[in-house]
Each structure stands twice: as structure tokens, then as C-alpha cells.
Short mmCIF file of C-alpha atoms in Angstrom, two decimals:
data_model
loop_
_atom_site.label_atom_id
_atom_site.label_comp_id
_atom_site.label_asym_id
_atom_site.label_seq_id
_atom_site.Cartn_x
_atom_site.Cartn_y
_atom_site.Cartn_z
CA UNK T 10 -56.25 24.89 -2.01
CA UNK T 11 -54.38 26.49 -5.25
CA UNK T 12 -56.84 29.60 -4.58
CA UNK T 13 -55.53 30.02 -1.42
CA UNK T 14 -52.01 29.49 -1.83
CA UNK T 15 -51.78 32.47 -4.89
CA UNK T 16 -53.87 35.07 -2.88
CA UNK T 17 -51.19 33.85 -0.06
CA UNK T 18 -47.90 35.12 -2.46
CA UNK T 19 -49.75 37.58 -3.64
CA UNK T 20 -49.41 39.78 -0.36
CA UNK T 21 -46.59 41.11 0.69
CA UNK T 22 -46.33 38.43 3.82
CA UNK T 23 -46.52 35.70 1.36
CA UNK T 24 -43.58 36.88 -1.32
CA UNK T 25 -41.07 36.85 2.30
CA UNK T 26 -42.21 33.71 3.21
CA UNK T 27 -41.53 32.32 -0.45
CA UNK T 28 -37.99 34.51 -0.36
CA UNK T 29 -37.13 32.46 2.83
CA UNK T 30 -37.87 29.16 1.72
CA UNK T 31 -35.94 29.93 -1.44
CA UNK T 32 -33.04 30.99 0.39
CA UNK T 33 -32.81 28.00 2.83
CA UNK T 34 -33.64 25.53 -0.20
CA UNK T 35 -30.41 27.33 -2.20
CA UNK T 36 -28.18 27.32 1.30
CA UNK T 37 -29.04 23.34 1.49
CA UNK T 38 -27.91 22.33 -2.16
CA UNK T 39 -24.27 24.91 -1.22
CA UNK T 40 -23.75 22.53 2.29
CA UNK T 41 -23.93 19.44 0.36
CA UNK T 42 -22.20 20.79 -2.22
CA UNK T 43 -19.42 21.91 -0.17
CA UNK T 44 -19.33 18.72 1.83
CA UNK T 45 -18.55 16.72 -1.84
CA UNK T 46 -15.69 18.75 -2.41
CA UNK T 47 -14.29 18.66 0.75
CA UNK T 48 -14.63 14.54 0.42
CA UNK T 49 -12.83 14.51 -3.25
CA UNK T 50 -10.27 16.34 -1.46
CA UNK T 51 -9.11 13.98 1.48
CA UNK T 52 -6.32 12.25 1.35
CA UNK T 53 -6.49 8.84 -0.32
CA UNK T 54 -4.48 5.38 0.41
CA UNK T 55 -5.25 2.12 -0.77
CA UNK T 56 -8.23 0.20 0.76
CA UNK T 57 -7.77 -2.43 3.38
CA UNK T 58 -4.23 -0.46 3.99
CA UNK T 59 -4.07 0.39 8.35
CA UNK T 60 -2.17 3.70 7.55
CA UNK T 61 -4.17 6.15 9.72
CA UNK T 62 -5.53 9.15 9.06
CA UNK T 63 -3.23 11.15 11.23
CA UNK T 64 -0.20 10.27 8.80
CA UNK T 65 -2.02 10.60 5.61
CA UNK T 66 -2.14 14.03 7.03
CA UNK T 67 1.24 14.68 5.41
CA UNK T 68 0.94 12.62 2.52
CA UNK T 69 1.67 15.63 0.65
CA UNK T 70 4.46 17.23 2.60
CA UNK T 71 6.17 13.39 2.48
CA UNK T 72 5.92 12.93 -1.28
CA UNK T 73 7.07 16.72 -1.91
CA UNK T 74 10.20 15.96 -0.11
CA UNK T 75 10.75 12.68 -1.39
CA UNK T 76 10.48 14.26 -4.90
CA UNK T 77 13.74 15.85 -3.65
CA UNK T 78 16.03 13.23 -3.72
CA UNK T 79 13.81 11.40 -7.16
CA UNK T 80 12.33 9.22 -4.70
CA UNK T 81 8.91 9.48 -5.01
CA UNK T 82 8.00 5.94 -6.02
CA UNK T 83 9.03 5.20 -2.48
CA UNK T 84 5.52 7.04 -0.89
CA UNK T 85 3.52 3.89 -0.16
CA UNK T 86 6.73 2.83 2.09
CA UNK T 87 8.02 5.98 3.85
CA UNK T 88 4.03 6.40 4.78
CA UNK T 89 4.36 2.67 6.57
CA UNK T 90 7.65 3.77 8.28
CA UNK T 91 6.02 7.09 9.60
CA UNK T 92 3.10 4.82 10.58
CA UNK T 93 5.21 2.64 11.99
CA UNK T 94 7.11 5.35 14.03
CA UNK T 95 4.51 7.48 15.20
CA UNK T 96 1.94 4.72 16.18
CA UNK T 97 -0.83 5.73 13.72
CA UNK T 98 -1.58 9.11 16.17
CA UNK T 99 -0.45 12.89 16.36
CA UNK T 100 3.15 12.63 17.92
CA UNK T 101 4.73 15.97 16.45
CA UNK T 102 7.74 14.08 15.74
CA UNK T 103 6.05 12.07 13.20
CA UNK T 104 9.37 10.03 11.66
CA UNK T 105 10.72 9.87 14.89
CA UNK T 106 13.43 11.41 13.39
CA UNK T 107 15.55 13.31 16.59
CA UNK T 108 17.99 10.39 17.02
CA UNK T 109 18.96 10.61 13.16
CA UNK T 110 20.80 14.01 14.09
CA UNK T 111 22.41 13.17 17.29
CA UNK T 112 19.19 14.45 19.73
CA UNK T 113 17.27 12.99 22.32
CA UNK T 114 13.91 11.08 21.18
CA UNK T 115 11.34 13.54 20.47
CA UNK T 116 13.76 16.74 20.62
CA UNK T 117 11.54 17.93 16.88
CA UNK T 118 8.51 19.24 17.76
CA UNK T 119 7.37 20.65 14.70
CA UNK T 120 5.81 17.28 12.12
CA UNK T 121 7.16 19.19 9.22
CA UNK T 122 10.62 19.26 10.27
CA UNK T 123 10.20 15.77 11.73
CA UNK T 124 9.32 15.22 7.73
CA UNK T 125 12.23 17.20 6.58
CA UNK T 126 14.78 15.13 8.71
CA UNK T 127 13.08 12.10 8.16
CA UNK T 128 13.06 11.55 4.55
CA UNK T 129 16.48 12.89 4.00
CA UNK T 130 17.64 9.90 6.76
CA UNK T 131 15.71 7.32 4.47
CA UNK T 132 17.49 8.97 1.26
CA UNK T 133 20.87 8.11 3.00
CA UNK T 134 20.01 4.46 3.75
CA UNK T 135 18.65 3.79 0.37
CA UNK T 136 21.63 5.63 -0.86
CA UNK T 137 24.18 3.27 0.98
CA UNK T 138 22.14 0.53 0.64
CA UNK T 139 22.72 0.81 -3.50
CA UNK T 140 26.29 1.29 -3.05
CA UNK T 141 26.76 -1.36 -0.50
CA UNK T 142 24.81 -3.65 -3.24
CA UNK T 143 22.50 -4.96 -0.34
CA UNK T 144 18.65 -5.05 -0.43
CA UNK T 145 16.22 -2.53 0.53
CA UNK T 146 14.88 -4.35 3.50
CA UNK T 147 18.10 -3.85 5.01
CA UNK T 148 17.87 -0.19 4.22
CA UNK T 149 14.03 -0.27 5.83
CA UNK T 150 15.89 -1.42 9.01
CA UNK T 151 18.94 0.65 8.99
CA UNK T 152 15.88 3.11 9.11
CA UNK T 153 15.55 1.78 13.40
CA UNK T 154 19.27 0.74 13.22
CA UNK T 155 21.13 3.20 11.96
CA UNK T 156 23.58 2.89 8.87
CA UNK T 157 26.07 0.34 10.59
CA UNK T 158 23.95 -2.29 10.18
CA UNK T 159 24.30 -2.02 6.15
CA UNK T 160 27.87 -3.04 6.95
CA UNK T 161 26.68 -6.00 9.13
CA UNK T 162 24.80 -7.60 6.10
CA UNK T 163 26.98 -6.68 3.43
CA UNK T 164 29.50 -8.60 4.89
CA UNK T 165 26.87 -11.68 5.32
CA UNK T 166 25.45 -12.39 2.19
CA UNK T 167 23.44 -8.89 1.39
CA UNK T 168 20.51 -9.65 1.87
CA UNK T 169 18.17 -8.04 5.30
CA UNK T 170 16.56 -10.77 7.18
CA UNK T 171 15.19 -11.47 10.61
CA UNK T 172 18.51 -13.66 12.14
CA UNK T 173 21.07 -11.09 10.63
CA UNK T 174 18.43 -8.22 12.44
CA UNK T 175 18.63 -10.15 16.13
CA UNK T 176 22.34 -11.02 15.75
CA UNK T 177 22.85 -7.12 14.73
CA UNK T 178 20.23 -6.09 17.99
CA UNK T 179 22.30 -8.48 20.45
CA UNK T 180 25.43 -7.23 19.33
CA UNK T 181 25.30 -3.13 19.59
CA UNK T 182 23.17 -4.06 22.60
CA UNK T 183 26.47 -5.84 24.37
CA UNK T 184 28.49 -3.58 23.03
CA UNK T 185 26.47 -0.75 24.47
CA UNK T 186 25.84 -1.86 27.72
CA UNK T 187 21.97 -1.86 27.16
CA UNK T 188 19.28 -4.86 27.68
CA UNK T 189 18.39 -4.02 24.14
CA UNK T 190 18.68 -2.59 20.75
CA UNK T 191 15.94 -0.93 18.19
CA UNK T 192 13.87 -3.48 16.91
CA UNK T 193 14.73 -6.88 15.71
CA UNK T 194 11.57 -7.26 13.81
CA UNK T 195 11.27 -3.06 12.57
CA UNK T 196 11.08 -4.77 8.59
CA UNK T 197 8.06 -6.73 9.06
CA UNK T 198 6.17 -4.12 11.59
CA UNK T 199 7.01 -1.70 8.74
CA UNK T 200 6.12 -3.79 5.76
CA UNK T 201 2.50 -4.41 7.56
CA UNK T 202 1.28 -1.11 6.34
CA UNK T 203 2.99 -0.80 3.08
CA UNK T 204 0.10 -0.04 0.21
CA UNK T 205 -0.39 1.18 -3.53
CA UNK T 206 -1.76 4.32 -3.43
CA UNK T 207 -3.08 5.86 -6.69
CA UNK T 208 -0.79 3.29 -8.12
CA UNK T 209 2.82 4.45 -6.48
CA UNK T 210 4.60 1.76 -6.13
CA UNK T 211 6.51 -0.20 -3.19
CA UNK T 212 9.30 -1.58 -3.82
CA UNK T 213 9.86 -5.00 -1.71
CA UNK T 214 12.83 -6.93 -3.79
CA UNK T 215 12.57 -10.24 -2.15
CA UNK T 216 8.75 -10.91 -0.76
CA UNK T 217 7.94 -12.74 -4.38
CA UNK T 218 9.15 -16.00 -2.66
CA UNK T 219 6.77 -15.15 0.63
CA UNK T 220 4.01 -14.82 -1.85
CA UNK T 221 4.70 -17.50 -3.83
CA UNK T 222 5.56 -19.88 -1.45
CA UNK T 223 1.73 -19.00 0.43
CA UNK T 224 -0.15 -19.48 -2.60
CA UNK T 225 1.41 -22.93 -2.99
CA UNK T 226 0.25 -24.16 0.15
CA UNK T 227 -3.27 -24.34 -1.30
CA UNK T 228 -2.47 -25.97 -4.92
CA UNK T 229 -6.04 -27.92 -6.20
CA UNK T 230 -7.94 -26.07 -3.27
CA UNK T 231 -11.38 -25.41 -4.27
CA UNK T 232 -12.98 -22.60 -5.99
CA UNK T 233 -15.29 -20.70 -3.94
CA UNK T 234 -17.41 -17.48 -4.14
CA UNK T 235 -16.41 -15.44 -1.66
CA UNK T 236 -13.64 -16.89 -0.38
CA UNK T 237 -10.68 -15.55 1.35
CA UNK T 238 -9.17 -17.76 4.18
CA UNK T 239 -7.50 -21.08 3.88
CA UNK T 240 -10.56 -22.78 6.21
CA UNK T 241 -13.09 -22.03 3.69
CA UNK T 242 -11.25 -21.62 0.56
CA UNK T 243 -10.85 -19.01 -2.01
CA UNK T 244 -12.21 -17.07 -4.70
CA UNK T 245 -8.91 -15.20 -7.50
CA UNK T 246 -9.11 -11.57 -5.38
CA UNK T 247 -9.70 -13.40 -1.97
CA UNK T 248 -6.49 -15.78 -2.59
CA UNK T 249 -4.34 -12.56 -3.44
CA UNK T 250 -5.76 -11.05 -0.71
CA UNK T 251 -4.66 -13.47 1.66
CA UNK T 252 -0.72 -14.57 0.06
CA UNK T 253 0.26 -10.62 -0.45
CA UNK T 254 -0.55 -9.75 3.08
CA UNK T 255 1.63 -12.42 3.83
CA UNK T 256 4.47 -10.26 2.37
CA UNK T 257 2.87 -7.25 3.98
CA UNK T 258 1.17 -5.76 1.34
CA UNK T 259 -2.43 -4.91 2.28
CA UNK T 260 -4.80 -5.46 -1.09
CA UNK T 261 -8.71 -4.54 -1.28
CA UNK T 262 -11.57 -7.37 -1.53
CA UNK T 263 -12.67 -7.50 -5.14
CA UNK T 264 -10.50 -7.95 -8.53
CA UNK T 265 -12.26 -4.70 -9.60
CA UNK T 266 -10.53 -2.96 -6.41
CA UNK T 267 -7.17 -4.91 -6.86
CA UNK T 268 -6.87 -3.44 -10.29
CA UNK T 269 -7.94 -0.04 -9.34
CA UNK T 270 -5.20 0.26 -6.72
CA UNK T 271 -2.68 -1.37 -9.06
CA UNK T 272 0.04 0.48 -11.64
CA UNK T 273 -1.14 -0.24 -14.90
CA UNK T 274 1.82 -2.04 -17.15
CA UNK T 275 1.94 -3.30 -20.36
CA UNK T 276 2.85 -6.90 -21.56
CA UNK T 277 6.39 -5.50 -22.31
CA UNK T 278 6.49 -4.80 -18.71
CA UNK T 279 4.99 -8.23 -17.42
CA UNK T 280 7.34 -9.89 -14.50
CA UNK T 281 6.43 -12.71 -11.91
CA UNK T 282 4.47 -10.87 -9.26
CA UNK T 283 2.67 -8.29 -10.91
CA UNK T 284 -1.36 -9.45 -11.85
CA UNK T 285 -3.52 -10.29 -14.77
CA UNK T 286 -6.75 -8.52 -15.15
CA UNK T 287 -9.69 -10.27 -17.20
CA UNK T 288 -13.18 -8.62 -17.94
CA UNK T 289 -16.60 -10.88 -18.74
CA UNK T 290 -15.55 -14.28 -17.10
CA UNK T 291 -18.76 -14.32 -15.01
CA UNK T 292 -21.53 -10.98 -14.41
CA UNK T 293 -19.47 -9.09 -12.18
CA UNK T 294 -21.69 -6.07 -12.73
CA UNK T 295 -18.04 -4.05 -13.06
CA UNK T 296 -15.56 -4.61 -15.60
CA UNK T 297 -13.30 -6.56 -14.30
CA UNK T 298 -14.45 -9.80 -13.37
CA UNK T 299 -11.10 -11.91 -12.32
CA UNK T 300 -7.55 -11.82 -11.16
CA UNK T 301 -4.07 -13.79 -11.53
CA UNK T 302 -0.69 -13.58 -10.32
CA UNK T 303 2.04 -14.47 -13.11
CA UNK T 304 4.46 -16.87 -12.33
CA UNK T 305 6.48 -16.40 -15.59
CA UNK T 306 7.15 -18.80 -18.31
CA UNK T 307 3.40 -17.75 -19.77
CA UNK T 308 1.79 -18.43 -16.89
CA UNK T 309 -0.32 -17.60 -13.88
CA UNK T 310 -1.23 -18.89 -10.76
CA UNK T 311 -5.30 -18.15 -9.86
CA UNK T 312 -8.54 -19.33 -8.19
CA UNK T 313 -10.28 -20.10 -11.24
CA UNK T 314 -13.38 -23.13 -12.03
CA UNK T 315 -10.99 -25.94 -11.95
CA UNK T 316 -9.94 -24.89 -8.26
CA UNK T 317 -6.36 -23.07 -7.27
CA UNK T 318 -4.38 -23.60 -10.38
CA UNK T 319 -1.44 -22.49 -12.39
CA UNK T 320 -3.01 -21.64 -15.86
CA UNK T 321 -1.69 -21.10 -19.61
CA UNK T 322 -2.25 -17.43 -20.23
CA UNK T 323 -1.85 -18.81 -23.87
CA UNK T 324 -5.49 -20.63 -24.04
CA UNK T 325 -7.80 -19.08 -26.16
CA UNK T 326 -10.64 -18.99 -23.01
CA UNK T 327 -8.11 -16.33 -21.02
CA UNK T 328 -7.33 -14.33 -24.09
CA UNK T 329 -10.57 -13.56 -25.21
CA UNK T 330 -11.18 -12.46 -21.93
CA UNK T 331 -7.84 -10.80 -21.25
CA UNK T 332 -8.71 -6.77 -19.59
CA UNK T 333 -4.99 -5.79 -18.74
CA UNK T 334 -1.91 -5.80 -16.29
CA UNK T 335 -0.93 -3.98 -12.96
CA UNK T 336 1.69 -4.07 -10.11
CA UNK T 337 1.37 -3.37 -6.56
CA UNK T 338 4.80 -3.99 -5.65
CA UNK T 339 8.59 -4.36 -7.28
CA UNK T 340 9.48 -8.04 -7.45
CA UNK T 341 12.17 -7.38 -10.13
CA UNK T 342 15.08 -9.01 -8.09
CA UNK T 343 12.37 -12.41 -7.20
CA UNK T 344 13.05 -14.29 -9.78
CA UNK T 345 10.77 -16.40 -11.63
CA UNK T 346 9.25 -19.81 -9.35
CA UNK T 347 10.36 -22.76 -10.63
#
């Protein structure tokens, strides 16, 4: 067989056949390399989030516009607003910006122009919210309602709530003679899409209490490996995924994945609502094997072998396995849980 193959290669036809085979093999490997390169260049958002590919295609443009106003840290939030406004499809007015400049809905037919106007409108409501000393959720709701809502919130305690949003909607609808006005649940509808992309932080002051109160419901529950629901109880990352979702923050499933999507911070930056990560607590097959939520006063809340409990971070076991700290949302206005 080897002799026949050698004779074949010595012929002109055999050499031609060999050349064809070499070219085919080279083309095959070039095709694989091209696919891998394309995959690496694809836009990425936090695993587990519900932001669609149709919205993510504008991620770079949204980031570019935000940087003009030094608001780059709000990328995750504005992507979520875009998702809510567009419905996640290929709408041309992707941020539904037409009405913010006094035009009928969907008048803008250029997605880039829609983003330019939409981010400018976002900058406007964020700036006014800071001037009027109201919370960021009021600013988010004002993206839908208009800036009049900021004055309304400022005159009623300075903090957005569903009740205030509904009251404002009824008031404006009555003034205009309309059946309804805006979306009173706009903040909740936006926040379900918020996540952290490549360490970006979604600023949602006030949501920490929502997460903390949710976790307190399960204090004393047993630790269950793979558990991620009240009906099954929880493991460490399952508890985080479940509770943070109540504040509209979609986390991936494992402690390692949650570490990957968090912004890395130092001990001096640690505040309630941040994550504390550990390594080597069991053979996880990857560096990060455990996660807890920092609650202040040197303690974390977590699901470990003792169940769903508060844990002192000064304990020698946890100190020996400490890996680092991370943040997926800024809860600086939330304060420490008591």
C-alpha cells in the first residue's frame, strides 16, 4: 500500500491531488480561525441577563455617547432602558427618543440618532435628579414620564416609589384628559434587564434593602448544594442569584461566574451589598468556591454548611480562604442593615 502511494505521488496527477488536499486543509483551518475571531469580537453582557442581541449591537455606540457626558458607569442601566424602550427588537427609534424632543413616537428612523438623543435625555434627567436631590430611580422613571416627575418626587420626600409613580400618572392623565399616562412601573420594568457588563456598575441606590429583606426570609434554612429557590433551599450562589433578582439584578449561577462579572474592589471600598469571595472551601474545580454578601460591621450573610446565616468575616477559617471582594451595584445610599 505504501509503495502504491509513493508511485502515485511521483506522477503529475498524484502531485496535483496532494496540492488540492493541502489547500483544502488550509482553508478549513482558516475558516475555524475566522469563526473564533468573530466570536471573540461579539458584544457580551452579563450571563443571565435578558438584554437581546438586537440591543447589544448598539452597546459601543451607547458607551460612546455616555462618555460624552462622563456617564460611562451607567452603561448597564442605559442598555436596560434601551431594552425596555425597544422591546428588544430591531426598532429604528431604539431608545424611543422622538417624544423627548417633542416629536410623535417613532419619528426618528435612524438608530444612531435615537441613541444620541436618548442618551442626551438620560443625561438631562440624571443631572436634574442630582440638582433636586432625588434618587436615581426617580431619574429612571423620568426618562418615561418627563422631568416634571422629578419636581413631584422632590416635593414628596425625594424618593421614587410605585405609589408616587401611580399618583403622578393619574394626575397627569386627568390634566390631559387621557385614559392613562406613561408606565407607572417603568423602573421595575427597566431594572429586570440591569446587569453588570465587564465590571460595569449599575447604580441603584436604595435596592439593598430589597435584597436584604428577601434574604432574611430564609435565615436558618439548610444549605443545599445546587439549591437556588425557596422550595429547594439554597447554596451560596443560588441565594445571591435569587435575592438580587428581586432588585432587578440578574446574576449568573455559580460563585465563580458571579466573581467574573463583578467589579473588583478593595477591602477599604467594601460596603453593604458588595460580595465577599472565597477559595478552596471545597473542590469546585475553579478558584472561587464560595460567596457571601457583606452586611456591614465585619459580617456577611451567606449559605454555608451551617445553613443560611450571618457569618463573622474575622473567623480564622474564612480569613484563610478569603479570595477577594466584588460589586455589581452601588448601594451606597442604602446604609448598613441593622
